[in-house]
Short mmCIF file of C-alpha atoms in Angstrom, two decimals:
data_model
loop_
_atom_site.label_atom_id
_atom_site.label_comp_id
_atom_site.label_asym_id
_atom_site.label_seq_id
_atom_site.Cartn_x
_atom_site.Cartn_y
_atom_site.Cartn_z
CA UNK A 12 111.30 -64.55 -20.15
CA UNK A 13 114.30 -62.70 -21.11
CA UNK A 14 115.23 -65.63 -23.36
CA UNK A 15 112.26 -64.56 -25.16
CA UNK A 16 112.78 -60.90 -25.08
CA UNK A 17 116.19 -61.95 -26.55
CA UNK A 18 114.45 -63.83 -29.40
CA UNK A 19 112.13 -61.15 -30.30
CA UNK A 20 114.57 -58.16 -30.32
CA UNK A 21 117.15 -60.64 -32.53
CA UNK A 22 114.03 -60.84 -35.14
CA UNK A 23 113.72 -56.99 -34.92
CA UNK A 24 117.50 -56.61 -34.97
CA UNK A 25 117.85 -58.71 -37.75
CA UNK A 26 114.87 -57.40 -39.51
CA UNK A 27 116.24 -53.38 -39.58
CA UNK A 28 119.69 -54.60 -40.86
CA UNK A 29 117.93 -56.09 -43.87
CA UNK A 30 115.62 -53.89 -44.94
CA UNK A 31 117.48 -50.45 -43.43
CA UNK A 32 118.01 -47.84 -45.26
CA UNK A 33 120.91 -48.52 -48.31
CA UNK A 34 123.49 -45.77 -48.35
CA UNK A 35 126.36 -45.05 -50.48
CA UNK A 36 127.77 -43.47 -54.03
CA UNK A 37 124.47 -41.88 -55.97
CA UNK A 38 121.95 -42.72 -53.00
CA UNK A 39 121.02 -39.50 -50.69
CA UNK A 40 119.24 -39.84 -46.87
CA UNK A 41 116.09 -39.49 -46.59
CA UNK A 42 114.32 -36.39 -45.30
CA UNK A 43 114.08 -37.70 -41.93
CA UNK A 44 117.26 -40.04 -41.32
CA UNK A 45 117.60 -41.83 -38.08
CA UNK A 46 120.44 -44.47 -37.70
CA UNK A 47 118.34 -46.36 -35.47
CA UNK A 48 115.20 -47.10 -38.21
CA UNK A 49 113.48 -49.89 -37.63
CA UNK A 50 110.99 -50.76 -41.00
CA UNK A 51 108.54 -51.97 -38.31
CA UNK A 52 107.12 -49.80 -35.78
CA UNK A 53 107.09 -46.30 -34.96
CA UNK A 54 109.73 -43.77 -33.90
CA UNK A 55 110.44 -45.68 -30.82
CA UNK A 56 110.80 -48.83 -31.87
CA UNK A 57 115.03 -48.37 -32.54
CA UNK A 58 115.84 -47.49 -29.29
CA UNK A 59 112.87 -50.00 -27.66
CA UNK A 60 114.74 -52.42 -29.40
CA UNK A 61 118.31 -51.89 -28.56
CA UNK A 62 117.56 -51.37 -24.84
CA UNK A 63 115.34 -54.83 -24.81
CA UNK A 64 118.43 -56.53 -25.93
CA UNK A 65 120.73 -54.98 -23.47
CA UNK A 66 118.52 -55.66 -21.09
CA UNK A 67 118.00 -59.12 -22.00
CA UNK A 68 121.49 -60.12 -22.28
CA UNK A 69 121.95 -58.42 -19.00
CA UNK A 70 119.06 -59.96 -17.63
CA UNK A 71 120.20 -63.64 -18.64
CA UNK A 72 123.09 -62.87 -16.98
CA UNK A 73 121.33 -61.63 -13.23
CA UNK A 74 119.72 -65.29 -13.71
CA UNK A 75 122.46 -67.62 -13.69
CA UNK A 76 124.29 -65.44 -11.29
CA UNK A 77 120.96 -65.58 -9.16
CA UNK A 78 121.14 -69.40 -10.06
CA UNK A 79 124.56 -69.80 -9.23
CA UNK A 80 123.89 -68.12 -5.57
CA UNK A 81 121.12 -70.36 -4.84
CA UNK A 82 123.01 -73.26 -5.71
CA UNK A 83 126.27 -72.13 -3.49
CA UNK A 84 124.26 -70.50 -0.68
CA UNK A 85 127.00 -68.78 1.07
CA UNK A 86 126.96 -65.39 1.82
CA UNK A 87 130.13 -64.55 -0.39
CA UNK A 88 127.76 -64.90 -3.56
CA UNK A 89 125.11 -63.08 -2.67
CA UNK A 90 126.88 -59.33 -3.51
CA UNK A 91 127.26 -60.58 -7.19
CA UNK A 92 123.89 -61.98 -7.92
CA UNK A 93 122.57 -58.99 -5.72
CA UNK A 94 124.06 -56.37 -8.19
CA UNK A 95 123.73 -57.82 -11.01
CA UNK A 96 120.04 -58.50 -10.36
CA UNK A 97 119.63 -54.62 -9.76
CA UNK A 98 121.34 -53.90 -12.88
CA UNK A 99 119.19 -55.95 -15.15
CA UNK A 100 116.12 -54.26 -13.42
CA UNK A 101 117.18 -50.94 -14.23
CA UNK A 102 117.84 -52.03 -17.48
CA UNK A 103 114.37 -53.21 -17.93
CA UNK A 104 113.26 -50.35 -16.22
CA UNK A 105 114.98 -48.20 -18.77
CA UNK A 106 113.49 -50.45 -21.95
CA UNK A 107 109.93 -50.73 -20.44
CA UNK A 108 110.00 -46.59 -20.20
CA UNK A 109 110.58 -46.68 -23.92
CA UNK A 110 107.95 -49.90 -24.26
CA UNK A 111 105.77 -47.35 -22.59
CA UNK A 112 106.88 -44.61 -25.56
CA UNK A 113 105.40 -46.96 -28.20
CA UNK A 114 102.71 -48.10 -26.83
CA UNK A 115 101.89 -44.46 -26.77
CA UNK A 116 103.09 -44.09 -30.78
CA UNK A 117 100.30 -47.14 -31.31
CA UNK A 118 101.72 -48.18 -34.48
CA UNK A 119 103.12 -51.54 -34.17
CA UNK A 120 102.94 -55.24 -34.81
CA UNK A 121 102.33 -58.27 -32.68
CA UNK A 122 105.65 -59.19 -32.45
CA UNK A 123 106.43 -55.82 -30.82
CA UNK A 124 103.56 -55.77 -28.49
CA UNK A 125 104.47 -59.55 -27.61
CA UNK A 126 108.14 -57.79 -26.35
CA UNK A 127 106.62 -55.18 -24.71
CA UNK A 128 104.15 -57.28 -22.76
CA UNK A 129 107.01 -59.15 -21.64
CA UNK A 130 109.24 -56.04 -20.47
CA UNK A 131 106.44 -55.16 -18.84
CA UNK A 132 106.02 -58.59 -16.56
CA UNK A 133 109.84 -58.25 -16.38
CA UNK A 134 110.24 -55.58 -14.84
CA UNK A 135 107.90 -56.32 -11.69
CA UNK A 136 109.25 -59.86 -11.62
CA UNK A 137 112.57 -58.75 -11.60
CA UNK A 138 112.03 -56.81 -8.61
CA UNK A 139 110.63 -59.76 -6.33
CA UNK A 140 113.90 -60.96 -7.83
CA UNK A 141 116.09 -59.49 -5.78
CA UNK A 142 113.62 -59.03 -3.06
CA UNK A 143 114.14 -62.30 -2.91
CA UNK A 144 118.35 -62.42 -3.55
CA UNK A 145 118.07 -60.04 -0.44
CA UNK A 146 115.93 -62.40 1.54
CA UNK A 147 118.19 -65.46 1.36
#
């Protein structure tokens, strides 16, 4: 799911940096210039973004470290997949709360809401996560 996430944000990512706002000699900002603008969405959408991807990246990561414990099984592994599992969740946490923020905004497209809808399932998942790193 956070390969996903991943995918999504990439699209938005790549999206803002080609149709952003074009600044140099002769052009001025806009009224309302944000360095995070994102031509899709709403006013949360920059920082949704950005956190998603963190999140993602980080969340990747808990997995194969989770992957990698299950696979050893020895106690010394369990302290790296255990924090890196928390840190992905708070991660998510964080990029859910801002999901939350423009779901709240309502303008949005599919792609957006497909990413949100995912944080969203992330971020309980994640938890039984490392209920379960614990539990091993």
């Amino acid at each position: 799911m956070y390969v996903v996430v991943l995918g999504i944000g990439g699209w938005a990512m790549n999206r803002a940096i080609d149709h952003g706002f074009i600044i140099g000699p002769g052009f001025d900002l806009p009224a309302h210039f944000s360095p995070i603008y994102f031509p899709m969405g709403n006013a949360a959408t920059g920082f949704f973004v950005m956190f998603a991807l963190i999140a993602g990246v980080v969340g990747a990561a808990s997995a194969i470290s989770g992957a990698n414990h299950v696979r050893s099984w020895n106690p010394n592994s369990m302290p790296a997949a255990a924090s890196a599992a928390t840190i992905a969740w708070t991660l998510t946490l964080l990029a859910m709360g801002f999901a939350c923020k423009e779901i709240q905004l309502e303008i949005r497209n599919a792609r957006l809401r497909t990413m949100e809808a995912f944080l969203i399932i992330l971020s309980a998942t994640q938890l039984f996560f490392i209920a379960a790193i614990h539990g091993a």
